[in-house]
Coordinates of C-alpha atoms and ligand atoms in Angstrom, one line a residue:
Chain F
M1 CA 54.9 125.2 94.2
P2 CA 56.3 122.9 96.8
T3 CA 58.5 124.3 99.5
V4 CA 60.7 121.2 99.7
R5 CA 61.0 118.3 97.3
L6 CA 62.7 115.1 98.0
S7 CA 63.4 112.4 95.4
F8 CA 65.1 109.1 96.2
T9 CA 66.0 105.8 94.6
P10 CA 63.4 103.1 95.5
A11 CA 65.4 101.6 98.4
P12 CA 64.0 100.9 101.9
V13 CA 66.8 102.8 103.5
H14 CA 65.7 106.1 102.0
V15 CA 62.2 105.8 103.5
R16 CA 64.0 106.6 106.8
T17 CA 65.3 109.8 105.2
A18 CA 61.9 110.7 103.9
R19 CA 60.3 110.3 107.4
L20 CA 63.1 112.5 108.9
V21 CA 62.6 115.2 106.3
G22 CA 58.8 115.0 106.4
V23 CA 58.7 115.5 110.1
A24 CA 61.4 118.2 110.2
V25 CA 59.5 120.3 107.6
A26 CA 56.2 119.7 109.4
R27 CA 57.7 120.9 112.7
R28 CA 59.1 124.0 111.0
A29 CA 55.8 124.6 109.2
G30 CA 54.0 124.7 112.5
V31 CA 52.3 121.3 112.7
A32 CA 51.4 120.7 116.4
E33 CA 53.9 118.5 118.2
E34 CA 51.3 116.0 119.2
L35 CA 50.5 115.3 115.5
L36 CA 54.1 114.6 114.5
D37 CA 54.0 110.9 115.4
E38 CA 51.1 110.6 113.0
V39 CA 52.8 112.6 110.3
R40 CA 55.9 110.3 110.7
Q41 CA 53.8 107.1 110.5
A42 CA 51.7 108.3 107.5
I43 CA 54.7 109.5 105.5
G44 CA 56.5 106.2 106.3
E45 CA 53.5 104.2 105.0
A46 CA 53.1 106.3 101.8
C47 CA 56.8 106.1 101.0
S48 CA 57.3 102.4 101.8
R49 CA 54.2 101.7 99.7
A50 CA 55.8 103.6 96.8
V51 CA 59.2 101.9 97.2
A52 CA 57.5 98.4 97.4
L53 CA 55.6 99.1 94.1
H54 CA 58.8 100.3 92.3
L55 CA 60.7 97.2 93.5
R56 CA 57.8 94.9 92.5
Y57 CA 57.8 96.3 89.0
G58 CA 61.6 96.6 88.7
L59 CA 61.4 100.4 88.3
S60 CA 64.5 102.4 89.0
D61 CA 62.7 105.7 88.8
L62 CA 63.0 108.0 91.8
V63 CA 60.1 108.2 94.2
L64 CA 59.1 111.8 94.7
M65 CA 57.9 113.4 97.9
E66 CA 56.8 117.1 97.8
M67 CA 56.0 119.2 100.9
S68 CA 54.4 122.6 101.0
D69 CA 53.5 124.6 104.1
T70 CA 50.9 127.1 102.9
P71 CA 48.0 127.3 103.7
E72 CA 48.4 124.0 105.5
Y73 CA 51.1 121.3 105.6
A74 CA 50.6 119.2 102.5
V75 CA 52.7 116.1 101.5
R76 CA 52.4 114.4 98.1
V77 CA 54.1 111.1 97.4
T78 CA 54.3 110.1 93.8
D79 CA 55.2 106.6 92.5
R80 CA 55.6 105.5 88.9
A81 CA 53.9 102.1 89.1
P82 CA 51.0 101.1 86.8
V83 CA 47.8 102.6 88.3
I84 CA 45.8 99.4 88.3
E85 CA 48.0 98.2 91.2
A86 CA 47.2 101.2 93.3
V87 CA 43.5 100.8 92.8
R88 CA 43.6 97.1 93.6
N89 CA 45.3 98.1 96.8
L90 CA 42.6 100.4 98.0
P91 CA 41.6 99.3 101.5
D92 CA 38.7 96.9 102.0
A93 CA 38.0 94.0 104.3
D94 CA 39.6 91.5 101.9
V95 CA 42.8 93.4 101.6
L96 CA 43.0 94.0 105.3
G97 CA 42.9 90.3 105.5
I98 CA 41.2 89.9 108.9
S99 CA 38.5 87.2 108.8
P100 CA 35.4 87.5 111.0
D101 CA 37.0 85.3 113.7
G102 CA 39.7 87.8 114.1
E103 CA 42.4 85.8 112.3
P104 CA 44.4 87.1 109.4
A105 CA 43.3 85.3 106.2
D106 CA 45.6 82.4 105.6
G107 CA 46.1 82.9 101.9
L108 CA 47.7 86.3 102.2
S109 CA 51.4 86.8 102.0
E110 CA 53.1 89.0 104.5
E111 CA 53.5 91.6 101.8
A112 CA 49.8 91.7 101.1
V113 CA 49.0 91.9 104.8
A114 CA 51.5 94.8 105.1
A115 CA 49.9 96.6 102.1
G116 CA 46.5 96.3 103.7
M117 CA 47.8 97.6 107.0
A118 CA 49.5 100.5 105.3
L119 CA 46.3 101.7 103.8
A120 CA 44.3 101.1 107.0
L121 CA 46.9 103.3 108.8
L122 CA 46.8 106.0 106.1
T123 CA 43.1 106.3 106.0
A124 CA 42.9 106.3 109.8
L125 CA 45.7 108.7 110.5
V126 CA 45.1 111.3 107.7
D127 CA 41.9 113.2 107.9
D128 CA 42.4 114.5 104.4
L129 CA 43.8 111.7 102.3
Q130 CA 43.6 111.6 98.5
V131 CA 44.9 108.8 96.3
R132 CA 44.7 109.4 92.5
P133 CA 46.5 108.8 89.3
A134 CA 49.7 111.0 89.0
A135 CA 49.2 114.2 87.0
E136 CA 51.7 113.1 84.4
G137 CA 52.7 109.7 83.2
P138 CA 52.0 106.4 84.9
G139 CA 51.8 106.3 88.7
T140 CA 49.8 107.2 91.7
E141 CA 50.0 110.2 94.0
V142 CA 49.1 110.0 97.7
R143 CA 48.2 113.4 99.0
M144 CA 47.9 114.1 102.8
T145 CA 47.4 117.4 104.7
W146 CA 47.6 118.5 108.3
P147 CA 46.7 121.8 109.9
V148 CA 49.4 124.2 110.9
W149 CA 49.4 126.5 113.8
R150 CA 50.8 130.0 112.9
P151 CA 51.8 132.3 115.7
T152 CA 50.4 135.8 115.4
R153 CA 53.4 138.1 115.5
Chain Q
M1 CA 67.2 104.2 116.0
D2 CA 68.5 101.1 114.2
L3 CA 67.0 97.8 115.0
S4 CA 68.3 95.8 118.0
L5 CA 67.3 92.2 118.7
S6 CA 68.2 90.0 121.6
T7 CA 66.8 86.6 122.7
R8 CA 66.6 85.1 126.1
T9 CA 64.6 82.2 127.7
V10 CA 62.1 82.7 130.5
A11 CA 60.5 79.6 131.9
D12 CA 59.5 77.6 128.8
H13 CA 59.2 80.8 126.7
T14 CA 61.5 82.4 124.2
V15 CA 61.6 86.1 124.7
L16 CA 62.7 88.3 121.7
Q17 CA 63.4 91.8 122.8
V18 CA 63.2 94.3 120.0
G19 CA 64.4 97.9 120.1
G20 CA 64.7 100.8 117.7
E21 CA 62.8 101.3 114.5
V22 CA 61.0 98.3 112.9
D23 CA 60.3 99.5 109.4
V24 CA 60.6 98.6 105.7
Y25 CA 64.4 98.7 106.1
T26 CA 64.8 96.6 109.2
A27 CA 61.7 94.3 109.1
P28 CA 63.6 91.7 107.0
R29 CA 66.0 91.2 109.9
L30 CA 63.2 90.8 112.4
R31 CA 61.6 88.2 110.0
E32 CA 64.8 86.3 109.7
R33 CA 65.3 86.1 113.4
L34 CA 61.7 85.0 114.0
I35 CA 62.0 82.2 111.4
E36 CA 65.3 81.1 113.0
L37 CA 63.6 80.8 116.4
V38 CA 60.7 78.8 115.0
D39 CA 63.0 76.6 112.9
G40 CA 65.1 76.1 116.1
G41 CA 62.1 74.7 117.9
A42 CA 60.8 77.7 119.8
R43 CA 57.0 77.4 120.2
Q44 CA 56.0 79.8 123.1
V45 CA 57.4 83.0 121.7
V46 CA 57.1 86.4 123.4
V47 CA 58.1 89.5 121.4
D48 CA 58.9 92.4 123.7
L49 CA 58.2 95.6 121.8
G50 CA 58.9 97.8 124.9
A51 CA 61.9 99.5 123.3
V52 CA 60.4 99.9 119.8
E53 CA 60.4 103.6 118.8
F54 CA 58.6 103.1 115.5
L55 CA 56.7 100.3 113.9
D56 CA 55.3 100.4 110.3
S57 CA 53.0 98.2 108.3
T58 CA 56.0 96.1 107.1
G59 CA 56.8 95.3 110.7
L60 CA 53.1 94.4 111.4
G61 CA 53.2 92.1 108.3
V62 CA 56.2 90.3 109.8
L63 CA 54.5 89.9 113.2
V64 CA 51.4 88.5 111.5
G65 CA 53.6 86.1 109.5
A66 CA 55.2 84.8 112.7
H67 CA 51.9 84.5 114.3
K68 CA 50.6 82.2 111.5
R69 CA 53.8 80.2 111.4
L70 CA 53.7 79.5 115.1
R71 CA 50.0 78.7 115.0
A72 CA 50.6 76.2 112.2
A73 CA 53.4 74.6 114.4
G74 CA 51.1 74.4 117.4
G75 CA 52.8 77.4 119.2
T76 CA 51.8 80.8 120.3
L77 CA 53.0 84.4 119.7
S78 CA 52.5 86.9 122.5
L79 CA 53.4 90.6 122.3
V80 CA 54.5 92.9 125.1
C81 CA 53.6 96.5 124.4
T82 CA 52.6 99.4 126.7
R83 CA 53.4 102.5 124.7
E84 CA 50.3 104.3 123.6
P85 CA 51.4 105.2 120.1
L86 CA 52.1 101.5 119.4
L87 CA 48.9 100.3 120.9
K88 CA 47.1 102.8 118.7
I89 CA 48.6 101.2 115.6
F90 CA 47.4 97.8 116.7
R91 CA 43.9 99.2 117.3
I92 CA 43.7 101.0 114.0
T93 CA 44.7 97.9 112.1
A94 CA 42.4 95.7 114.2
L95 CA 45.5 93.6 115.1
D96 CA 44.7 94.0 118.8
Q97 CA 42.1 91.3 118.0
V98 CA 44.7 89.0 116.5
F99 CA 47.6 89.3 118.9
R100 CA 47.7 88.5 122.6
L101 CA 49.0 91.8 124.0
F102 CA 50.5 92.0 127.5
D103 CA 51.9 94.7 129.7
T104 CA 55.0 92.9 130.9
V105 CA 57.1 89.9 129.9
N106 CA 56.1 88.2 133.1
S107 CA 52.4 88.4 132.4
A108 CA 53.0 87.2 128.9
V109 CA 54.9 84.2 130.1
A110 CA 52.3 83.5 132.8
G111 CA 49.7 83.9 130.0
D112 CA 47.6 85.3 132.8
A113 CA 44.8 87.9 132.9
G114 CA 47.1 90.8 132.8
A115 CA 46.7 91.4 129.1
A116 CA 46.9 95.1 128.1
Q117 CA 43.7 94.9 126.1
Chain W
M1 CA 72.3 109.3 89.1
P2 CA 71.9 110.7 92.6
T3 CA 70.6 108.5 95.3
V4 CA 68.7 111.3 97.0
R5 CA 67.8 114.7 95.7
L6 CA 66.5 117.6 97.8
S7 CA 65.2 120.8 96.3
F8 CA 64.0 123.7 98.4
T9 CA 62.8 127.3 98.1
P10 CA 65.6 129.7 98.9
A11 CA 64.7 130.4 102.6
P12 CA 67.1 130.2 105.5
V13 CA 64.8 127.7 107.4
H14 CA 65.3 125.1 104.7
V15 CA 69.1 125.1 105.1
R16 CA 68.4 123.3 108.4
T17 CA 66.5 120.6 106.5
A18 CA 69.3 120.3 104.1
R19 CA 71.9 119.8 106.9
L20 CA 69.6 117.2 108.5
V21 CA 69.2 115.2 105.2
G22 CA 72.8 115.6 104.2
V23 CA 74.1 114.1 107.5
A24 CA 71.4 111.4 107.6
V25 CA 72.3 110.2 104.1
A26 CA 76.0 110.4 104.9
R27 CA 75.6 108.3 108.0
R28 CA 73.6 105.7 106.1
A29 CA 76.1 105.7 103.2
G30 CA 78.8 104.8 105.7
V31 CA 80.7 108.1 106.2
A32 CA 82.7 107.7 109.5
E33 CA 80.9 109.2 112.6
E34 CA 83.9 111.5 113.3
L35 CA 83.5 113.2 109.9
L36 CA 79.8 114.0 110.3
D37 CA 80.4 117.3 112.0
E38 CA 82.4 118.4 109.0
V39 CA 79.8 117.1 106.6
R40 CA 77.1 119.1 108.5
Q41 CA 79.2 122.3 108.5
A42 CA 80.2 122.0 104.8
I43 CA 76.6 121.3 103.6
G44 CA 75.3 124.1 105.7
E45 CA 77.9 126.5 104.2
A46 CA 77.2 125.4 100.7
C47 CA 73.4 125.7 101.1
S48 CA 73.4 129.0 102.9
R49 CA 75.7 130.4 100.3
A50 CA 73.2 129.3 97.6
V51 CA 70.2 130.7 99.5
A52 CA 72.0 134.0 100.0
L53 CA 72.7 134.3 96.3
H54 CA 69.1 133.5 95.3
L55 CA 67.8 136.1 97.8
R56 CA 70.3 138.7 96.7
Y57 CA 69.2 138.3 93.0
G58 CA 65.5 137.9 93.9
L59 CA 65.4 134.4 92.4
S60 CA 62.6 132.2 93.6
D61 CA 64.1 129.1 91.8
L62 CA 64.6 126.1 94.1
V63 CA 68.1 125.4 95.4
L64 CA 69.1 121.8 94.5
M65 CA 71.1 119.4 96.6
E66 CA 72.0 116.0 95.2
M67 CA 73.6 113.2 97.2
S68 CA 75.1 109.9 95.9
D69 CA 76.8 107.2 97.9
T70 CA 78.7 105.2 95.3
P71 CA 81.7 105.0 95.1
E72 CA 82.0 107.6 97.8
Y73 CA 79.6 110.1 99.4
A74 CA 79.2 113.0 97.0
V75 CA 77.1 116.1 97.5
R76 CA 76.4 118.6 94.8
V77 CA 74.6 121.9 95.6
T78 CA 73.5 123.9 92.6
D79 CA 72.3 127.5 92.7
R80 CA 70.9 129.6 89.8
A81 CA 72.6 132.9 90.4
P82 CA 74.8 134.6 87.7
V83 CA 78.2 132.9 87.7
I84 CA 80.2 136.1 87.9
E85 CA 79.2 136.3 91.6
A86 CA 80.4 132.8 92.4
V87 CA 83.8 133.6 90.9
R88 CA 84.1 136.9 92.7
N89 CA 83.5 135.1 95.9
L90 CA 86.4 132.6 95.5
P91 CA 88.4 132.7 98.7
D92 CA 91.4 135.0 98.9
A93 CA 92.9 137.2 101.6
D94 CA 90.8 140.2 100.6
V95 CA 87.6 138.3 100.8
L96 CA 88.5 136.8 104.1
G97 CA 88.9 140.4 105.2
I98 CA 91.5 139.8 107.9
S99 CA 94.1 142.5 107.8
P100 CA 97.7 141.8 108.8
D101 CA 97.2 143.1 112.3
G102 CA 94.5 140.4 112.8
E103 CA 91.6 142.8 112.5
P104 CA 88.7 142.3 110.1
A105 CA 88.9 144.9 107.3
D106 CA 86.6 147.8 108.3
G107 CA 84.9 148.3 104.9
L108 CA 83.4 144.8 104.8
S109 CA 79.7 144.2 105.5
E110 CA 78.8 141.3 107.8
E111 CA 77.4 139.6 104.7
A112 CA 80.8 139.9 102.9
V113 CA 82.6 138.6 106.0
A114 CA 80.3 135.7 106.3
A115 CA 80.7 134.8 102.6
G116 CA 84.5 134.8 103.0
M117 CA 84.2 132.6 106.1
A118 CA 81.9 130.2 104.3
L119 CA 84.5 129.7 101.6
A120 CA 87.3 129.4 104.1
L121 CA 85.4 126.7 105.9
L122 CA 84.5 124.9 102.7
T123 CA 88.1 124.8 101.4
A124 CA 89.4 123.7 104.8
L125 CA 86.8 121.1 105.6
V126 CA 86.4 119.4 102.2
D127 CA 89.4 117.7 100.8
D128 CA 87.8 117.3 97.4
L129 CA 86.0 120.5 96.7
Q130 CA 84.9 121.6 93.2
V131 CA 83.2 124.9 92.4
R132 CA 82.2 125.3 88.7
P133 CA 79.4 126.7 86.5
A134 CA 76.3 124.6 86.6
A135 CA 76.0 122.0 83.8
E136 CA 72.9 123.6 82.4
G137 CA 71.6 127.2 82.6
P138 CA 73.0 129.9 84.8
G139 CA 74.3 129.0 88.2
T140 CA 77.2 127.4 90.1
E141 CA 77.6 123.9 91.5
V142 CA 79.6 123.2 94.6
R143 CA 80.7 119.5 94.7
M144 CA 82.1 117.9 97.8
T145 CA 83.0 114.3 98.5
W146 CA 83.9 112.2 101.6
P147 CA 85.1 108.6 101.8
V148 CA 82.7 105.9 102.9
W149 CA 83.5 102.9 104.9
R150 CA 81.9 99.7 103.6
P151 CA 81.6 96.7 105.9
T152 CA 82.8 93.6 104.2
R153 CA 79.9 91.1 104.5
Chain C
M1 CA 68.2 123.0 118.5
D2 CA 66.6 126.4 118.0
L3 CA 68.4 129.5 119.2
S4 CA 68.2 130.5 122.9
L5 CA 69.5 133.8 124.2
S6 CA 69.7 135.1 127.8
T7 CA 71.4 138.1 129.2
R8 CA 72.8 138.7 132.7
T9 CA 75.2 141.1 134.3
V10 CA 78.5 139.9 136.0
A11 CA 80.5 142.7 137.6
D12 CA 80.6 145.4 134.9
H13 CA 80.2 142.9 132.1
T14 CA 77.1 142.0 130.1
V15 CA 77.0 138.3 129.5
L16 CA 74.9 137.0 126.7
Q17 CA 74.5 133.3 126.9
V18 CA 73.7 131.6 123.6
G19 CA 72.4 128.1 123.0
G20 CA 71.3 125.9 120.1
E21 CA 72.1 126.4 116.5
V22 CA 73.4 129.8 115.3
D23 CA 73.0 129.6 111.6
V24 CA 71.6 131.5 108.6
Y25 CA 68.1 131.1 110.0
T26 CA 68.8 132.2 113.6
A27 CA 71.8 134.6 113.2
P28 CA 69.5 137.6 112.6
R29 CA 68.0 137.2 116.1
L30 CA 71.6 137.1 117.6
R31 CA 72.5 140.2 115.6
E32 CA 69.3 142.0 116.8
R33 CA 70.1 141.2 120.4
L34 CA 73.7 142.3 120.2
I35 CA 72.7 145.6 118.6
E36 CA 70.1 146.1 121.4
L37 CA 72.8 145.5 124.0
V38 CA 75.2 148.0 122.5
D39 CA 72.5 150.6 121.9
G40 CA 71.5 150.1 125.5
G41 CA 74.9 151.1 126.6
A42 CA 76.7 147.8 127.2
R43 CA 80.4 148.1 126.5
Q44 CA 82.1 145.1 128.1
V45 CA 80.2 142.2 126.4
V46 CA 80.9 138.5 126.9
V47 CA 79.2 136.1 124.5
D48 CA 79.1 132.7 126.1
L49 CA 79.0 130.1 123.4
G50 CA 79.1 127.1 125.8
A51 CA 75.7 125.8 124.8
V52 CA 76.0 126.4 121.1
E53 CA 75.6 123.2 119.1
F54 CA 76.3 124.6 115.6
L55 CA 77.8 127.8 114.3
D56 CA 78.0 128.7 110.7
S57 CA 79.6 131.5 108.7
T58 CA 76.5 133.7 109.1
G59 CA 76.9 133.5 112.9
L60 CA 80.6 134.3 112.6
G61 CA 79.7 137.3 110.5
V62 CA 77.4 138.5 113.2
L63 CA 80.1 138.1 115.9
V64 CA 82.6 140.0 113.7
G65 CA 80.0 142.8 113.3
A66 CA 79.4 143.0 117.0
H67 CA 83.2 143.1 117.6
K68 CA 83.6 146.0 115.2
R69 CA 80.6 147.9 116.7
L70 CA 81.9 147.5 120.2
R71 CA 85.4 148.5 119.2
A72 CA 84.1 151.7 117.5
A73 CA 82.2 152.5 120.8
G74 CA 85.3 152.0 122.9
G75 CA 84.1 148.6 124.2
T76 CA 85.2 145.0 124.0
L77 CA 83.7 141.7 122.9
S78 CA 85.0 138.5 124.6
L79 CA 83.9 134.9 123.7
V80 CA 83.6 132.0 126.0
C81 CA 84.1 128.7 124.1
T82 CA 85.6 125.4 125.0
R83 CA 84.1 122.9 122.6
E84 CA 86.7 121.6 120.2
P85 CA 84.5 121.6 117.1
L86 CA 83.7 125.3 117.6
L87 CA 87.4 126.2 118.4
K88 CA 88.3 124.5 115.1
I89 CA 85.9 126.8 113.2
F90 CA 87.6 129.8 114.8
R91 CA 91.0 128.5 113.9
I92 CA 90.1 127.7 110.3
T93 CA 88.7 131.2 109.7
A94 CA 91.6 132.8 111.6
L95 CA 89.1 134.4 113.9
D96 CA 91.0 133.0 116.8
Q97 CA 93.3 135.9 116.1
V98 CA 90.5 138.5 116.1
F99 CA 88.5 137.4 119.2
R100 CA 89.5 137.2 122.8
L101 CA 88.5 133.5 123.6
F102 CA 88.2 132.3 127.2
D103 CA 87.5 129.0 128.9
T104 CA 84.9 130.4 131.4
V105 CA 82.7 133.4 131.9
N106 CA 84.7 134.2 135.0
S107 CA 88.0 134.4 133.2
A108 CA 86.4 136.5 130.5
V109 CA 85.1 138.9 133.0
A110 CA 88.4 139.0 134.8
G111 CA 90.1 139.5 131.4
D112 CA 92.8 137.4 132.9
A113 CA 95.4 135.1 131.4
G114 CA 93.0 132.1 131.3
A115 CA 92.3 132.6 127.6
A116 CA 91.6 129.3 125.7
Q117 CA 94.1 130.2 123.0
Ligands
ADP1 N1 58.8 126.3 108.5 C1 58.9 127.4 107.9 N2 58.8 127.4 106.5 C2 58.9 128.5 105.8 N3 59.0 129.7 106.4 C3 59.1 129.8 107.7 C4 59.0 128.7 108.5 N4 59.1 129.1 109.8 C5 59.2 130.4 109.8 N5 59.2 130.8 108.6 C6 59.3 132.2 108.1 O1 60.7 132.6 108.2 C7 60.7 134.0 108.5 C8 61.6 134.3 109.6 O2 61.1 133.6 110.7 P1 61.1 134.2 112.2 O3 60.5 133.3 113.1 O4 60.6 135.6 112.1 O5 62.7 134.3 112.5 P2 63.5 135.6 112.9 O6 63.0 135.9 114.3 O7 64.9 135.1 112.9 O8 63.3 136.6 111.8 C9 59.3 134.5 108.7 O9 58.8 135.1 107.6 C10 58.6 133.2 109.0 O10 57.2 133.3 108.6
ADP2 N1 73.0 104.3 103.1 C1 72.7 103.4 102.2 N2 72.3 103.8 101.0 C2 72.0 102.9 100.1 N3 72.0 101.5 100.3 C3 72.3 101.1 101.5 C4 72.7 102.0 102.5 N4 73.0 101.3 103.6 C5 72.8 100.0 103.3 N5 72.4 99.9 102.0 C6 72.1 98.7 101.2 O1 70.8 98.2 101.6 C7 70.9 96.8 101.5 C8 70.4 96.2 102.8 O2 71.2 96.6 103.8 P1 71.6 95.5 105.0 O3 72.6 96.2 105.9 O4 72.0 94.3 104.4 O5 70.2 95.4 105.7 P2 69.5 94.0 106.0 O6 70.4 93.3 107.0 O7 68.2 94.4 106.6 O8 69.4 93.3 104.8 C9 72.3 96.4 101.2 O9 72.4 96.1 99.9 C10 73.1 97.6 101.6 O10 74.2 97.7 100.7

């Protein structure tokens, strides 16, 4: 069972709230201070990806972010968009859109570039990243974990 | 925490100083401003990210878009960035190979060998 | 439908997260800066009251906080404790525990004093406070609203 | 943001300086410390709330408990508090009639007429 659960309407402004909550819960769970920038970035990327998918498909469903702090800090972000989209967006050289001469591929929209960057950042920043179809209904869940440091008392 | 944007001219360069969080919520405002500048005739554009506290993939997408737009118009986009967390993001996304990154506005304007990377 | 929904296990540490979220969403919704201290205090009181009730009854159910920002900023905190408790805790002179000579009544535990103070603060800080049985199942909901300022654009 | 507690002696008074947020999460630590002080023989106790950023009803309950404990032992509890948001909380809960509130630690120790209320 998650310790804290945040649901929000798919609007960009709420991604800021999600970052704030995700980092606050991480800090209290005992994630090391020097990892918190990465936690902030990864949560931001996972949530803005979910919001972008909902907006693209005109879905008003809430985006769900669940956090648990035992045995490690785990965050799961669930969207409700058709799964095909999530799979198409898995990171590869094409999606990243950097051609061999170091220039972004010309045909890609800013949105496509951003989606590629989001997944590049997620895979690089999160050691333990899982992307899979949501347990129930349509949608994808992005699951990320970070180690926690527990004081012995 | 919110986005701040201010523009000034240094030599023949247009310097856009950006502060706060550039994310999915504020990136549209950065895009708008960059389009305005290019539409207004700016060709040598320096985006100073020195006061940026957070930059997400949406912000990166906007910067890539501006880079392409300027290149198509025969201009250049340079970035000023020294904070390690931001530089790390450019490295992870391989965008450090796309953008001209500088330590200071002056070195960006001079276009000299003082590039951060 | 709420804009943002936060659920959390009934542990004191999460009341801090609830305050953080409640104030962040209020600020973004356009609640005036000078009201945010009161928003923080009232949300803290409503959530710590809910957590205390769950702990007293040994309930592991999540405490729910829902925020919406149209037409005003509305926060609803729902607990799952038997309703009788909530009613018994409605503020009156006895519960506040201040005797006429200005001394706290001797018989009251710190917990009872705190519960009285919590309700005194809620009623004083929130112009529009509603306390009533939860719509579904056992429990009580505390509903609070604050005006928002919308820029004309 | 987290609770900080430090104790010192001024004349015959024990001064407990409190900082950060005193809420449902941290109030138990404040309670423990106050009980330790009284058990250790402190009778003239001054709690300096000058660095407190947030105080909720649980914290107020702990202060009331300490006040009662000290009174029963023939001692006194004085509070130092000048920040308006905190004073407002004492007024709303009528605890400004229960506690001796002072502007400074010195005036609390002197027990003089410099009370904030
Ligand atoms: N981030 C957290 N999430 C959940 N529980 C926590 C968190 N941080 C601390 N706790 C738990 O809260 C309880 C109280 O914490 P503790 O540090 O002992 O505070 P105190 O000294 O006030 O008792 C402990 O059981 C601790 O394991
Ligand atoms: N706290 C909030 N909660 C929900 N929606 C908001 C909030 N703040 C702003 N918005 C909405 O978000 C949208 C974008 O906000 P806006 O201030 O126009 O940003 P931008 O200038 O980047 O477009 C607007 O429709 C606005 O009403």
